Amino acid sequence: MSIIDLPLLPLGKGRDLDAERGVECPGDLPAASDPDLVARARAAKEALGERVFVLGHHYQRDEVIQFADVTGDSFKLARDAAARPDAEFIVFCGVHFMAESADILTGPGQKVVLPDLAAGCSMADMARLRQVEDAWDAMADAGIQDSVVPVTYMNSSADIKAFCGRNGGVVCTSSNADVALDWAFAQKADVDGGAKILFLPDQHLGRNTAVLEMGIGLDECVVWDPLQPGGGLTAEELQQARMILWKGHCSVHGRFSEDVVDELRAKHPGIKVLVHPECKHEVVLKADLVGSTEFIIKTIEAAEPGSVWAIGTELNLVKRLADAHPDKTIVFLDRNVCYCSTMNRIDLPHLVWSLENLVAGEVLNQITVDPETEADALVALQRMLDLPGKSHRD
């Protein structure tokens, strides 16, 4: 089934548990206007005590972040959950693929809860297992499969991570993608013509890392479009490529444009442009600094008072950084509001609903990965953890 074949589901209605979007949230939610929501969340969390551990992704709303025991990027949070084996419940305020990773890394007695099952990831949903398996078969037909190492970004579903685990591949984060690519190229260095990499599911992170960090030419990168026969590529194009980039992208970071960079530089002389590597290559080329969410946070924390910054990442985080650093001028690298719509599905009513049900002894919206998928995905994750250098940074 391709993306265009997916059944249309109104937001929060219907069920499609195999997709990263559009599944219903059972039960009655508290009203968003309820003035007691903060008090209810606090009371439920206190009642659960150390039985619950709340994770808050950096892109979450402030109303949710205030109740997080730890904040961070997706893999950091999954590792933090694994480091709390005594916590019976892991409430993951993030999106579906993140909760899957937490379930993979935590113990069998821990239950991972996603407050709203409709909190998916459009990027993760752009690479579905059957599509990737079809691409893998096409690479066999082109005579290159034995030279290809699959590398998937953390922002992918558990079954895509498992595919990489089964086929000699690895998972990467936005800060260790270059280390992961180094490792992947080394796996097939003795193959005639050298190794090729199938990079899933974000073409921009793959391209930016390959070209700017690894010195690979743009002409050595091709894009596999799962909606086109043969990915829209000829066998010869596949044979000549070193990087086969999946046609996926982040709906937030893909919005940033190079013309806004030019406008802001004209408006604020001396401004520094800081962007995430999920941004388009043209935007990254115009930026002063490029790095993961954690890198962006640390850069702003270390910046000189009075400095001026334009940041290209999710708006909740940019606003939080601006509020936390009033001695610096921080502007958003877009003309329009640009929240992650699915991440923002997790709001205070959903968090209260999840916590109060746990207090009542009901575990709703538990995220579980089947044992076979978990085992294969863990292989790919462990390969990443075994990489040198930046593997433990997010």
PDB file of N, CA and C in Angstrom, residues 100-101 103-106 158-169 171 368-383:
ATOM      1  N   GLU A 100       7.556   3.791  20.201  1.00  0.00           N
ATOM      2  CA  GLU A 100       8.006   2.461  19.788  1.00  0.00           C
ATOM      3  C   GLU A 100       9.452   2.218  20.229  1.00  0.00           C
ATOM      4  N   SER A 101      10.313   3.225  20.005  1.00  0.00           N
ATOM      5  CA  SER A 101      11.718   3.070  20.401  1.00  0.00           C
ATOM      6  C   SER A 101      11.834   2.869  21.903  1.00  0.00           C
ATOM      7  N   ASP A 103       9.588   1.483  23.818  1.00  0.00           N
ATOM      8  CA  ASP A 103       9.134   0.129  24.119  1.00  0.00           C
ATOM      9  C   ASP A 103      10.220  -0.899  23.800  1.00  0.00           C
ATOM     10  N   ILE A 104      10.963  -0.660  22.714  1.00  0.00           N
ATOM     11  CA  ILE A 104      12.039  -1.573  22.328  1.00  0.00           C
ATOM     12  C   ILE A 104      13.150  -1.585  23.378  1.00  0.00           C
ATOM     13  N   LEU A 105      13.472  -0.403  23.915  1.00  0.00           N
ATOM     14  CA  LEU A 105      14.627  -0.277  24.802  1.00  0.00           C
ATOM     15  C   LEU A 105      14.311  -0.510  26.274  1.00  0.00           C
ATOM     16  N   THR A 106      13.034  -0.430  26.653  1.00  0.00           N
ATOM     17  CA  THR A 106      12.682  -0.633  28.066  1.00  0.00           C
ATOM     18  C   THR A 106      12.438  -2.109  28.372  1.00  0.00           C
ATOM     19  N   ALA A 158       9.170   1.268  13.733  1.00  0.00           N
ATOM     20  CA  ALA A 158       9.923   0.117  14.234  1.00  0.00           C
ATOM     21  C   ALA A 158      10.166  -0.909  13.144  1.00  0.00           C
ATOM     22  N   ASP A 159       9.210  -1.084  12.223  1.00  0.00           N
ATOM     23  CA  ASP A 159       9.426  -2.112  11.205  1.00  0.00           C
ATOM     24  C   ASP A 159      10.488  -1.700  10.187  1.00  0.00           C
ATOM     25  N   ILE A 160      10.692  -0.394   9.987  1.00  0.00           N
ATOM     26  CA  ILE A 160      11.781   0.054   9.113  1.00  0.00           C
ATOM     27  C   ILE A 160      13.125  -0.129   9.824  1.00  0.00           C
ATOM     28  N   LYS A 161      13.172   0.157  11.113  1.00  0.00           N
ATOM     29  CA  LYS A 161      14.395  -0.125  11.874  1.00  0.00           C
ATOM     30  C   LYS A 161      14.694  -1.626  11.814  1.00  0.00           C
ATOM     31  N   ALA A 162      13.646  -2.441  11.937  1.00  0.00           N
ATOM     32  CA  ALA A 162      13.828  -3.896  11.891  1.00  0.00           C
ATOM     33  C   ALA A 162      14.334  -4.332  10.525  1.00  0.00           C
ATOM     34  N   PHE A 163      13.832  -3.735   9.456  1.00  0.00           N
ATOM     35  CA  PHE A 163      14.325  -4.037   8.104  1.00  0.00           C
ATOM     36  C   PHE A 163      15.831  -3.806   8.033  1.00  0.00           C
ATOM     37  N   CYS A 164      16.273  -2.682   8.589  1.00  0.00           N
ATOM     38  CA  CYS A 164      17.703  -2.379   8.577  1.00  0.00           C
ATOM     39  C   CYS A 164      18.475  -3.398   9.412  1.00  0.00           C
ATOM     40  N   GLY A 165      17.903  -3.785  10.546  1.00  0.00           N
ATOM     41  CA  GLY A 165      18.564  -4.793  11.368  1.00  0.00           C
ATOM     42  C   GLY A 165      18.736  -6.110  10.642  1.00  0.00           C
ATOM     43  N   ARG A 166      17.718  -6.528   9.891  1.00  0.00           N
ATOM     44  CA  ARG A 166      17.770  -7.799   9.165  1.00  0.00           C
ATOM     45  C   ARG A 166      18.723  -7.764   7.987  1.00  0.00           C
ATOM     46  N   ASN A 167      18.960  -6.573   7.440  1.00  0.00           N
ATOM     47  CA  ASN A 167      19.710  -6.455   6.190  1.00  0.00           C
ATOM     48  C   ASN A 167      21.052  -5.750   6.354  1.00  0.00           C
ATOM     49  N   GLY A 168      21.643  -5.900   7.535  1.00  0.00           N
ATOM     50  CA  GLY A 168      22.995  -5.409   7.744  1.00  0.00           C
ATOM     51  C   GLY A 168      23.109  -3.915   7.929  1.00  0.00           C
ATOM     52  N   GLY A 169      21.989  -3.257   8.253  1.00  0.00           N
ATOM     53  CA  GLY A 169      21.996  -1.804   8.361  1.00  0.00           C
ATOM     54  C   GLY A 169      22.013  -1.303   9.787  1.00  0.00           C
ATOM     55  N   VAL A 171      20.741   2.267  12.538  1.00  0.00           N
ATOM     56  CA  VAL A 171      19.944   3.455  12.817  1.00  0.00           C
ATOM     57  C   VAL A 171      20.908   4.610  13.060  1.00  0.00           C
ATOM     58  N   THR A 368       3.064  -1.113  21.890  1.00  0.00           N
ATOM     59  CA  THR A 368       3.834  -2.353  21.968  1.00  0.00           C
ATOM     60  C   THR A 368       4.368  -2.720  20.589  1.00  0.00           C
ATOM     61  N   VAL A 369       5.595  -3.164  20.557  1.00  0.00           N
ATOM     62  CA  VAL A 369       6.226  -3.651  19.329  1.00  0.00           C
ATOM     63  C   VAL A 369       6.321  -5.162  19.440  1.00  0.00           C
ATOM     64  N   ASP A 370       5.895  -5.881  18.397  1.00  0.00           N
ATOM     65  CA  ASP A 370       5.897  -7.338  18.472  1.00  0.00           C
ATOM     66  C   ASP A 370       7.325  -7.866  18.628  1.00  0.00           C
ATOM     67  N   PRO A 371       7.498  -9.035  19.264  1.00  0.00           N
ATOM     68  CA  PRO A 371       8.839  -9.525  19.613  1.00  0.00           C
ATOM     69  C   PRO A 371       9.792  -9.660  18.431  1.00  0.00           C
ATOM     70  N   GLU A 372       9.316 -10.135  17.283  1.00  0.00           N
ATOM     71  CA  GLU A 372      10.202 -10.316  16.128  1.00  0.00           C
ATOM     72  C   GLU A 372      10.707  -8.971  15.612  1.00  0.00           C
ATOM     73  N   THR A 373       9.776  -8.011  15.464  1.00  0.00           N
ATOM     74  CA  THR A 373      10.173  -6.677  15.012  1.00  0.00           C
ATOM     75  C   THR A 373      11.117  -6.041  16.019  1.00  0.00           C
ATOM     76  N   GLU A 374      10.791  -6.200  17.297  1.00  0.00           N
ATOM     77  CA  GLU A 374      11.636  -5.617  18.342  1.00  0.00           C
ATOM     78  C   GLU A 374      13.050  -6.176  18.281  1.00  0.00           C
ATOM     79  N   ALA A 375      13.177  -7.477  18.092  1.00  0.00           N
ATOM     80  CA  ALA A 375      14.506  -8.092  18.069  1.00  0.00           C
ATOM     81  C   ALA A 375      15.335  -7.570  16.905  1.00  0.00           C
ATOM     82  N   ASP A 376      14.729  -7.474  15.729  1.00  0.00           N
ATOM     83  CA  ASP A 376      15.469  -6.994  14.555  1.00  0.00           C
ATOM     84  C   ASP A 376      15.788  -5.505  14.665  1.00  0.00           C
ATOM     85  N   ALA A 377      14.835  -4.729  15.188  1.00  0.00           N
ATOM     86  CA  ALA A 377      15.077  -3.291  15.355  1.00  0.00           C
ATOM     87  C   ALA A 377      16.186  -3.048  16.369  1.00  0.00           C
ATOM     88  N   LEU A 378      16.210  -3.875  17.403  1.00  0.00           N
ATOM     89  CA  LEU A 378      17.239  -3.721  18.439  1.00  0.00           C
ATOM     90  C   LEU A 378      18.630  -3.999  17.875  1.00  0.00           C
ATOM     91  N   VAL A 379      18.719  -4.886  16.897  1.00  0.00           N
ATOM     92  CA  VAL A 379      20.002  -5.141  16.238  1.00  0.00           C
ATOM     93  C   VAL A 379      20.530  -3.858  15.598  1.00  0.00           C
ATOM     94  N   ALA A 380      19.651  -3.155  14.856  1.00  0.00           N
ATOM     95  CA  ALA A 380      20.070  -1.923  14.190  1.00  0.00           C
ATOM     96  C   ALA A 380      20.387  -0.828  15.192  1.00  0.00           C
ATOM     97  N   LEU A 381      19.606  -0.754  16.266  1.00  0.00           N
ATOM     98  CA  LEU A 381      19.867   0.244  17.307  1.00  0.00           C
ATOM     99  C   LEU A 381      21.175  -0.051  18.029  1.00  0.00           C
ATOM    100  N   GLN A 382      21.426  -1.328  18.299  1.00  0.00           N
ATOM    101  CA  GLN A 382      22.663  -1.681  18.992  1.00  0.00           C
ATOM    102  C   GLN A 382      23.884  -1.378  18.132  1.00  0.00           C
ATOM    103  N   ARG A 383      23.759  -1.583  16.828  1.00  0.00           N
ATOM    104  CA  ARG A 383      24.872  -1.221  15.941  1.00  0.00           C
ATOM    105  C   ARG A 383      25.181   0.264  16.062  1.00  0.00           C
TER     106      ARG A 383
END
